[in-house]
Short mmCIF file of C-alpha atoms in Angstrom, two decimals:
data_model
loop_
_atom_site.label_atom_id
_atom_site.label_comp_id
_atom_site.label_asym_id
_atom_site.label_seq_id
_atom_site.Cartn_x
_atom_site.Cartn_y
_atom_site.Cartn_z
CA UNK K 1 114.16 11.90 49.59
CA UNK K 2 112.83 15.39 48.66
CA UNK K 3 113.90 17.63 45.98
CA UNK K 4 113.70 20.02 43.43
CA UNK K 5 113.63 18.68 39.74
CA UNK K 6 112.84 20.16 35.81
CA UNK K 7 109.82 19.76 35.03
CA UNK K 8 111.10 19.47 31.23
CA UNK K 9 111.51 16.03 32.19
CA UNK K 10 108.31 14.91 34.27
CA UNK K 11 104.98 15.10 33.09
CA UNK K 12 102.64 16.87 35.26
CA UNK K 13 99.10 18.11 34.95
CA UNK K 14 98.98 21.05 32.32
CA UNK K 15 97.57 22.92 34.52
CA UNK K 16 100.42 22.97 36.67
CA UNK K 17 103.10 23.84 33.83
CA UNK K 18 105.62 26.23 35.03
CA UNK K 19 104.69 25.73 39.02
CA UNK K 20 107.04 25.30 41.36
CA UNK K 21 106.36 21.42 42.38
CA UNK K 22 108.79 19.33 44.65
CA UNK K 23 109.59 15.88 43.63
CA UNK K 24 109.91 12.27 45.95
CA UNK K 25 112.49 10.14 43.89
CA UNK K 26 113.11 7.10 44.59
CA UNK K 27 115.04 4.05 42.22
CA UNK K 28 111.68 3.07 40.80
CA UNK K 29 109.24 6.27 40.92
CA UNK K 30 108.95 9.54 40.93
CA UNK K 31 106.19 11.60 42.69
CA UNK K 32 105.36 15.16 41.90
CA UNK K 33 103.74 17.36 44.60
CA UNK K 34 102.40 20.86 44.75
CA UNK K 35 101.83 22.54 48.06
CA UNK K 36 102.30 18.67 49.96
CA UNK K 37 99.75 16.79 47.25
CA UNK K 38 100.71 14.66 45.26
CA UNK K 39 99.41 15.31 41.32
CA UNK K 40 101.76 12.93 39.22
CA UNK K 41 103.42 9.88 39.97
CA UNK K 42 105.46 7.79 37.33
CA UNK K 43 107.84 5.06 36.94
CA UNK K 44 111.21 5.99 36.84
CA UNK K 45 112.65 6.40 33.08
CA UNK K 46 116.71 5.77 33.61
CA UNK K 47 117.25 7.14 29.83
CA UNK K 48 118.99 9.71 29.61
CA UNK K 49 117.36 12.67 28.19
CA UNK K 50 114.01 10.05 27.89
CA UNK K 51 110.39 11.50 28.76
CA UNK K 52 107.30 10.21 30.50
CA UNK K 53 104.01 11.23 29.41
CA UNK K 54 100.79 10.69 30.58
CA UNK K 55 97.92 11.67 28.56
CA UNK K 56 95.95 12.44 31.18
CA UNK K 57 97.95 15.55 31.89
CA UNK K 58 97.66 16.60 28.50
CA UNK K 59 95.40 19.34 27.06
CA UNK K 60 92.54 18.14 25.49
CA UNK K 61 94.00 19.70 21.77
CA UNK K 62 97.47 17.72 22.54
CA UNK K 63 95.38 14.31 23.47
CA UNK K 64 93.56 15.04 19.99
CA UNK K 65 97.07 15.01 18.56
CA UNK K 66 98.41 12.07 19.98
CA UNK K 67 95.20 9.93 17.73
CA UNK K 68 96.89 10.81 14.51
CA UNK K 69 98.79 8.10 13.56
CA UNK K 70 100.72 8.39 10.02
CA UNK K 71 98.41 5.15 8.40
CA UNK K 72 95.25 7.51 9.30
CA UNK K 73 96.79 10.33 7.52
CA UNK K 74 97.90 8.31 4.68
CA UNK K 75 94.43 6.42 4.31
CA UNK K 76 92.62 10.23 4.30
CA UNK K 77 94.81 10.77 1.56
CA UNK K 78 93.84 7.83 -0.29
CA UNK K 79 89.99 9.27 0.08
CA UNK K 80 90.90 11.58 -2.15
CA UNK K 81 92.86 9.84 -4.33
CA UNK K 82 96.22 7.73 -4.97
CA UNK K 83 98.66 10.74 -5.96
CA UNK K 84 97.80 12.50 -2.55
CA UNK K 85 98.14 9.18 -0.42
CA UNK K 86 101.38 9.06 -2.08
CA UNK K 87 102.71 12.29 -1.73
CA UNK K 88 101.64 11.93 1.90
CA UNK K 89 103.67 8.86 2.51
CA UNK K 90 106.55 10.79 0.91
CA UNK K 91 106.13 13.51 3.16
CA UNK K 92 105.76 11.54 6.24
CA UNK K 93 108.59 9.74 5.26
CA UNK K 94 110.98 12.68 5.17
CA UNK K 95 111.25 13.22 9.12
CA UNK K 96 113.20 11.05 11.55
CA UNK K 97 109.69 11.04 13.54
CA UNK K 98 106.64 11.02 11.04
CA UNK K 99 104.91 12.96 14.14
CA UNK K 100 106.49 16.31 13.25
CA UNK K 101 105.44 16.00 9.03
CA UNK K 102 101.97 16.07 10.57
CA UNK K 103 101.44 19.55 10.17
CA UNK K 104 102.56 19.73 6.42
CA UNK K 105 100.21 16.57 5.60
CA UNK K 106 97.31 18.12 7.13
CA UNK K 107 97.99 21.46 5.44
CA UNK K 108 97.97 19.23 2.31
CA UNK K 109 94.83 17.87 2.96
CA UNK K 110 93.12 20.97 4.38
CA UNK K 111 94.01 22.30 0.87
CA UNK K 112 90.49 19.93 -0.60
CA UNK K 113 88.68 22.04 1.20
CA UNK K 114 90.01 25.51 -1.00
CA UNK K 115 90.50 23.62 -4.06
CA UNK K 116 88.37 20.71 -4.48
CA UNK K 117 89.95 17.09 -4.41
CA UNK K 118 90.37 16.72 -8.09
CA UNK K 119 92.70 19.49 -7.88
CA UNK K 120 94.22 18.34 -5.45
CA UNK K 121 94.48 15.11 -6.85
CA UNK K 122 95.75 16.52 -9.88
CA UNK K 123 97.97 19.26 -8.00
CA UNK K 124 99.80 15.96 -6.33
CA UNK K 125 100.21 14.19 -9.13
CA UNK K 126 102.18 16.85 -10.58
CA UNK K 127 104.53 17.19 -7.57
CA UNK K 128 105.04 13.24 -7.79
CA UNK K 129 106.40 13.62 -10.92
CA UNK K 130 108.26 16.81 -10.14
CA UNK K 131 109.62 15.06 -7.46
CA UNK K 132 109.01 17.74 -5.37
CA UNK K 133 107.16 16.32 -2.79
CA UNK K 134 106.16 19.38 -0.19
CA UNK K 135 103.51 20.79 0.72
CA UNK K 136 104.43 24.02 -0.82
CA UNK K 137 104.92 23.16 -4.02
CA UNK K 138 101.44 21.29 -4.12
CA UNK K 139 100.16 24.79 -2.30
CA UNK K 140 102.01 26.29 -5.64
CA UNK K 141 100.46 24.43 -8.51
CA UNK K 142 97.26 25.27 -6.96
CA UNK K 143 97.69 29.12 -6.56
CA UNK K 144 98.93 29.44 -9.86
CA UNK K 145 96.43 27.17 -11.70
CA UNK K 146 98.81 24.58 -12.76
CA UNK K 147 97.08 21.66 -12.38
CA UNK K 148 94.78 23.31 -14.82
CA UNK K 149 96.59 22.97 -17.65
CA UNK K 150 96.73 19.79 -19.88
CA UNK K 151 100.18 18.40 -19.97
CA UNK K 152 101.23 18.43 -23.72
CA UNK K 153 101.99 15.26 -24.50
CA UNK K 154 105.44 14.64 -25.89
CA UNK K 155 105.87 14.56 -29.23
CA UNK K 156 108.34 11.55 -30.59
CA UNK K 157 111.34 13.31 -31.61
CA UNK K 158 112.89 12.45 -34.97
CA UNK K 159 116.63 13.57 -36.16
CA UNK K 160 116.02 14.64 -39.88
CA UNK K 161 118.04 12.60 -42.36
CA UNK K 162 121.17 14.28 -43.08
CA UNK K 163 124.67 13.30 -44.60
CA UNK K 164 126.01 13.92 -41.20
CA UNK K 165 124.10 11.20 -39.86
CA UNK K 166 126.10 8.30 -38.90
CA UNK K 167 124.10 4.57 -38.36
CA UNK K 168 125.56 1.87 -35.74
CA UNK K 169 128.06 0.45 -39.03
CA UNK K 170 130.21 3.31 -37.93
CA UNK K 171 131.14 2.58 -34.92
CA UNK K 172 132.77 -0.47 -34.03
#
């Protein structure tokens, strides 16, 4: 059987993206052709809405892509230090699919290369305990020197003694 088809659901050479191809389909394959040759064939994917991708037909930038894994971004993070392979884990760890936090973790990292990793160690570390785990607040702290200045540390408060003051006898 011969027919048209999307190609939003068939992978085919990138080349060929956006060509008119006709498609063989049968229950178990389907075969892509342009002008009578064939230049894909796949086995059938019955989910709906599901995609078949061969690597192969990638560009060479996407196959490059398709490498990073979210342990390899976390353990670059660790290189620089434990605060950044944290905050990368938290980040990755936001999305559904760690695949699309990708960008945002290697804008993180890339940010070592402006900054220095001690910054950025120490730039992380501050968004940990912010809570603030993004990209753009690390991208903050740096920008605006943050991670420059010492923390203060906190001072043990004290309630002056008073004849207000109440102990634990007066309250039963």
């Amino acid at each position: 059987m011969k027919k048209r088809t999307s190609l939003l659901t068939n992978t085919v050479p990138h080349a060929l993206v956006s060509q008119a191809l006709d498609a063989r389909i049968t229950a178990a394959a389907v075969e892509l052709l342009h002008r009578g040759h064939r230049v894909a064939a796949h086995v059938r994917s019955h989910k709906a809405g599901g995609y078949t991708t061969v690597d192969e037909h990638m560009p060479a930038a996407h196959r490059a892509h398709r490498q990073w894994t979210p342990q390899r971004l976390i353990d670059w993070g660790l290189t620089i230090g434990i605060a950044t392979g944290t905050l990368i884990e938290q980040l990755l760890m936001r999305y559904k699919h760690p695949e699309h936090g990708y960008r945002s973790c290697l804008g993180l990292l890339s940010l070592a290369k402006r900054y220095g990793r001690a910054r950025l160690e120490a730039a992380c570390s501050m968004a940990l305990a912010l809570q603030a785990c993004h990209y753009r607040t690390v991208r903050d702290i740096l920008a605006n020197g943050r991670d420059l200045i010492a923390a203060e540390p906190q001072a043990h408060w004290m309630s002056p003694e008073h004849e207000h003051l109440r102990g634990a006898r007066s309250y039963h």
